[in-house]
PDB file of C-alpha atoms in Angstrom:
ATOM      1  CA  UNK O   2     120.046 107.523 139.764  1.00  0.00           C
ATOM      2  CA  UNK O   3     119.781 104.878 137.238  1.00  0.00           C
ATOM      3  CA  UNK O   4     121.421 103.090 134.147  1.00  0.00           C
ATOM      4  CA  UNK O   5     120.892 105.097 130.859  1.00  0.00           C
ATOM      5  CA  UNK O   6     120.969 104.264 127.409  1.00  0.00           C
ATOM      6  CA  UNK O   7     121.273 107.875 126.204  1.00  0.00           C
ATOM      7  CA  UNK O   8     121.785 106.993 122.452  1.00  0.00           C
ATOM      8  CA  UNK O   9     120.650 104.245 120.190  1.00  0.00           C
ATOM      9  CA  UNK O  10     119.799 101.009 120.661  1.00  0.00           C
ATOM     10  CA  UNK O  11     120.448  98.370 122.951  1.00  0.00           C
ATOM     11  CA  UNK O  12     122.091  95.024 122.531  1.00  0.00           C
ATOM     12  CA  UNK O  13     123.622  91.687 123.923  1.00  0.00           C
ATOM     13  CA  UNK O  14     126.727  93.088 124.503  1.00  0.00           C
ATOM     14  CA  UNK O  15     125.142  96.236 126.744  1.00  0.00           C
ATOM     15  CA  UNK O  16     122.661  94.493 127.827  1.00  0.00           C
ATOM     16  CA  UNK O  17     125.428  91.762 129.703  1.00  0.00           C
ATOM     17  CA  UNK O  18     127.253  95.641 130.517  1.00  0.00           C
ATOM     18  CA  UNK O  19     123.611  97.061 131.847  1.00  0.00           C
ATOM     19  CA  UNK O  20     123.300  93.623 133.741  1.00  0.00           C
ATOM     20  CA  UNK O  21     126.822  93.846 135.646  1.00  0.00           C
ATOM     21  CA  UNK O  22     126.573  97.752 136.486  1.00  0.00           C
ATOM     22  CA  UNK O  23     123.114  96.846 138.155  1.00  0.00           C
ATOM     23  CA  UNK O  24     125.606  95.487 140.955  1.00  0.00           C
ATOM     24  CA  UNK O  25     127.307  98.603 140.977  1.00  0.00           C
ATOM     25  CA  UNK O  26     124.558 100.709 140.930  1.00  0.00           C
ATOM     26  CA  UNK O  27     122.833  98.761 144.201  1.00  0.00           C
ATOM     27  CA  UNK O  28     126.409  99.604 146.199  1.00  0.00           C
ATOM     28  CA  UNK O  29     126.394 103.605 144.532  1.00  0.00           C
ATOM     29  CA  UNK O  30     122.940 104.509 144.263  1.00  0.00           C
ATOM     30  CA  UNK O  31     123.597 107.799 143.865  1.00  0.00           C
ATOM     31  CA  UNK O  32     125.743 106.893 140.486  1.00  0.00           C
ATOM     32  CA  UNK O  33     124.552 107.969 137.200  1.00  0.00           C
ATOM     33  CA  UNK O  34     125.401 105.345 134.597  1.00  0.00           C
ATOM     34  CA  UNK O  35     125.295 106.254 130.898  1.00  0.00           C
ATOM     35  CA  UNK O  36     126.171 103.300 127.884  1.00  0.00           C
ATOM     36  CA  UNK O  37     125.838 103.474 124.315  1.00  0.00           C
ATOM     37  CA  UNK O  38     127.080 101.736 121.511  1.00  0.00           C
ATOM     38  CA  UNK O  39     129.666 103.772 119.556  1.00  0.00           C
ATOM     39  CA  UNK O  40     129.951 101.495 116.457  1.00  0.00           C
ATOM     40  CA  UNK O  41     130.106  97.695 115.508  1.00  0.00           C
ATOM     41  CA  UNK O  42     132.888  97.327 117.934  1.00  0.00           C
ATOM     42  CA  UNK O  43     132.807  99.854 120.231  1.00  0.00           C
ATOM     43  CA  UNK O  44     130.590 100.856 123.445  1.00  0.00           C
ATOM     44  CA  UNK O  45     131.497 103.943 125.988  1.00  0.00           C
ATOM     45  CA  UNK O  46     130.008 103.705 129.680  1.00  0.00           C
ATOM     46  CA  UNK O  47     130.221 106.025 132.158  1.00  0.00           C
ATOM     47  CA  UNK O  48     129.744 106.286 135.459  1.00  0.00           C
ATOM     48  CA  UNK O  49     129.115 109.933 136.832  1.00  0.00           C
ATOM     49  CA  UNK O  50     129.304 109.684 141.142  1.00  0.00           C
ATOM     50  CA  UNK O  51     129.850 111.622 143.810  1.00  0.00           C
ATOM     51  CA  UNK O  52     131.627 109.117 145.780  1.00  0.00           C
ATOM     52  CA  UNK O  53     134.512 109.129 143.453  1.00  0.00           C
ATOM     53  CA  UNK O  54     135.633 112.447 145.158  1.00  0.00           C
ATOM     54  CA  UNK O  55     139.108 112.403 146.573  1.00  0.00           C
ATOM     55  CA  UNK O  56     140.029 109.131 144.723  1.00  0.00           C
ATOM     56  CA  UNK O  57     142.375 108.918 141.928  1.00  0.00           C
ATOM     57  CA  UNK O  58     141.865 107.189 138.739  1.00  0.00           C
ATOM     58  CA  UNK O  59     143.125 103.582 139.842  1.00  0.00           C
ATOM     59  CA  UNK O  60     141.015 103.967 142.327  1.00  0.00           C
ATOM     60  CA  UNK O  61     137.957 104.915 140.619  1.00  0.00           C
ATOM     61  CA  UNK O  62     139.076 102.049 138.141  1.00  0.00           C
ATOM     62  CA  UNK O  63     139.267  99.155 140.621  1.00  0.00           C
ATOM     63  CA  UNK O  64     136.074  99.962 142.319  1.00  0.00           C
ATOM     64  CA  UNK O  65     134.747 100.311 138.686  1.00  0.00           C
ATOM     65  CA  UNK O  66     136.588  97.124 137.199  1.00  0.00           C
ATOM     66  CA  UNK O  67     135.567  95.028 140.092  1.00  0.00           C
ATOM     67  CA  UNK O  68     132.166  94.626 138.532  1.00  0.00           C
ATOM     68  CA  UNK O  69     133.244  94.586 134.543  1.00  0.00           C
ATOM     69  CA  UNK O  70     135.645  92.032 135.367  1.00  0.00           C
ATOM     70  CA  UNK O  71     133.562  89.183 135.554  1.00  0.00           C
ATOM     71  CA  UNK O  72     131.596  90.211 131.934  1.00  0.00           C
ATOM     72  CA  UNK O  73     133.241  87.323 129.159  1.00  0.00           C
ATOM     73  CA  UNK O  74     135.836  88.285 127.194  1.00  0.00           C
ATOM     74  CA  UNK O  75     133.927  88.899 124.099  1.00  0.00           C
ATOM     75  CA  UNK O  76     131.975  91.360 125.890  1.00  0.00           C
ATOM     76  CA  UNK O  77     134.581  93.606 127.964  1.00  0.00           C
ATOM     77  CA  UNK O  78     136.554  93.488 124.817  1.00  0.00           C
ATOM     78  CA  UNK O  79     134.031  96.065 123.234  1.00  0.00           C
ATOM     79  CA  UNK O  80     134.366  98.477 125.474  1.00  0.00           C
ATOM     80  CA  UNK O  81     136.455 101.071 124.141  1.00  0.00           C
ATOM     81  CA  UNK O  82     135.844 104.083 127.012  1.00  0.00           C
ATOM     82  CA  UNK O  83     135.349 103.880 130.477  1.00  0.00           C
ATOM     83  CA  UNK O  84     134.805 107.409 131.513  1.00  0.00           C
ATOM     84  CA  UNK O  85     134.447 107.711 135.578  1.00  0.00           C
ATOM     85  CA  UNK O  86     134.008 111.138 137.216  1.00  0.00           C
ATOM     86  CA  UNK O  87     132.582 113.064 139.815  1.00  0.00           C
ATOM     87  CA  UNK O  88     129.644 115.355 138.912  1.00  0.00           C
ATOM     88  CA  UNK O  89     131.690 118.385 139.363  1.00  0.00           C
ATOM     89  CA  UNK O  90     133.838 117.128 136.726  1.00  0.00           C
ATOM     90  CA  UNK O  91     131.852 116.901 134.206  1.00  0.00           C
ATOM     91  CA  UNK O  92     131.389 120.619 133.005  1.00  0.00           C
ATOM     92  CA  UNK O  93     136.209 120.287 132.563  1.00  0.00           C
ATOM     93  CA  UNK O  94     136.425 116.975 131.334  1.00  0.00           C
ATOM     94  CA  UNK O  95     136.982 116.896 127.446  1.00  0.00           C
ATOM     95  CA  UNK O  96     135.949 112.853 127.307  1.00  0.00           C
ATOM     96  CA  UNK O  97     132.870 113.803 128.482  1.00  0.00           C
ATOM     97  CA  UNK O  98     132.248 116.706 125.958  1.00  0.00           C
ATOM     98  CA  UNK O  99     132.741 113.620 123.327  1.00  0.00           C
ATOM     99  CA  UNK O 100     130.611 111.386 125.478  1.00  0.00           C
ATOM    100  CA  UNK O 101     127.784 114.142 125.067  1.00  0.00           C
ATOM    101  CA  UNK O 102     128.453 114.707 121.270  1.00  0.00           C
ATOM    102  CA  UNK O 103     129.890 112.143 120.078  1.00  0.00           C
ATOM    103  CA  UNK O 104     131.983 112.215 116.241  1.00  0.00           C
ATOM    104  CA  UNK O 105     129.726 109.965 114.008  1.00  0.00           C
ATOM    105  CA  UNK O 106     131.810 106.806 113.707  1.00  0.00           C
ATOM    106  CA  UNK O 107     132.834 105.734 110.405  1.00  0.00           C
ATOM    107  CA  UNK O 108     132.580 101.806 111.229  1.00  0.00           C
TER     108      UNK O 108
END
């Protein structure tokens, strides 16, 4: 489905993000990826897919993680949310209301 920057600009830091989900996205094509910057020191990503029904969070997480994992330091330290669901989860899941319409940011 595609890598989305649904909300402001892009930068280094999402761009390295972008660059390692691209690997992800190639294994899951049928993944919707969404990252945006939430403030100075903050980006959300997530990764709506279908394949992530019947698996638990640690699950979802490793097969998630196994890509971010190799991002520096500098970079996986500014991601603040990692929000991983299913498509049917999405209408129930109050992270991704906030994901959606996110509170302004006061940094």
């Amino acid at each position: 489905m595609g890598i989305n920057i649904p909300r402001g600009e892009t930068d280094e830091v999402i761009e390295k993000i972008k660059e390692s989900r691209q690997g992800y996205q190639a294994d899951n094509p049928r993944a919707q990826i969404d990252i945006y910057r939430q403030n100075s020191v903050s980006v959300r990503l997530r990764i709506i897919d279908p394949g992530f029904a019947g698996q638990g969070k640690p699950e979802r997480s490793r097969s998630v993680w196994r890509y971010l994992g190799h991002l520096p330091d500098e970079t996986q330290g500014d991601i603040s949310t990692v929000l991983l669901l299913t498509p049917d989860e999405t209408s129930s899941s109050f992270a991704n209301f906030e994901f959606e319409d996110p509170i302004p940011s006061r940094l």
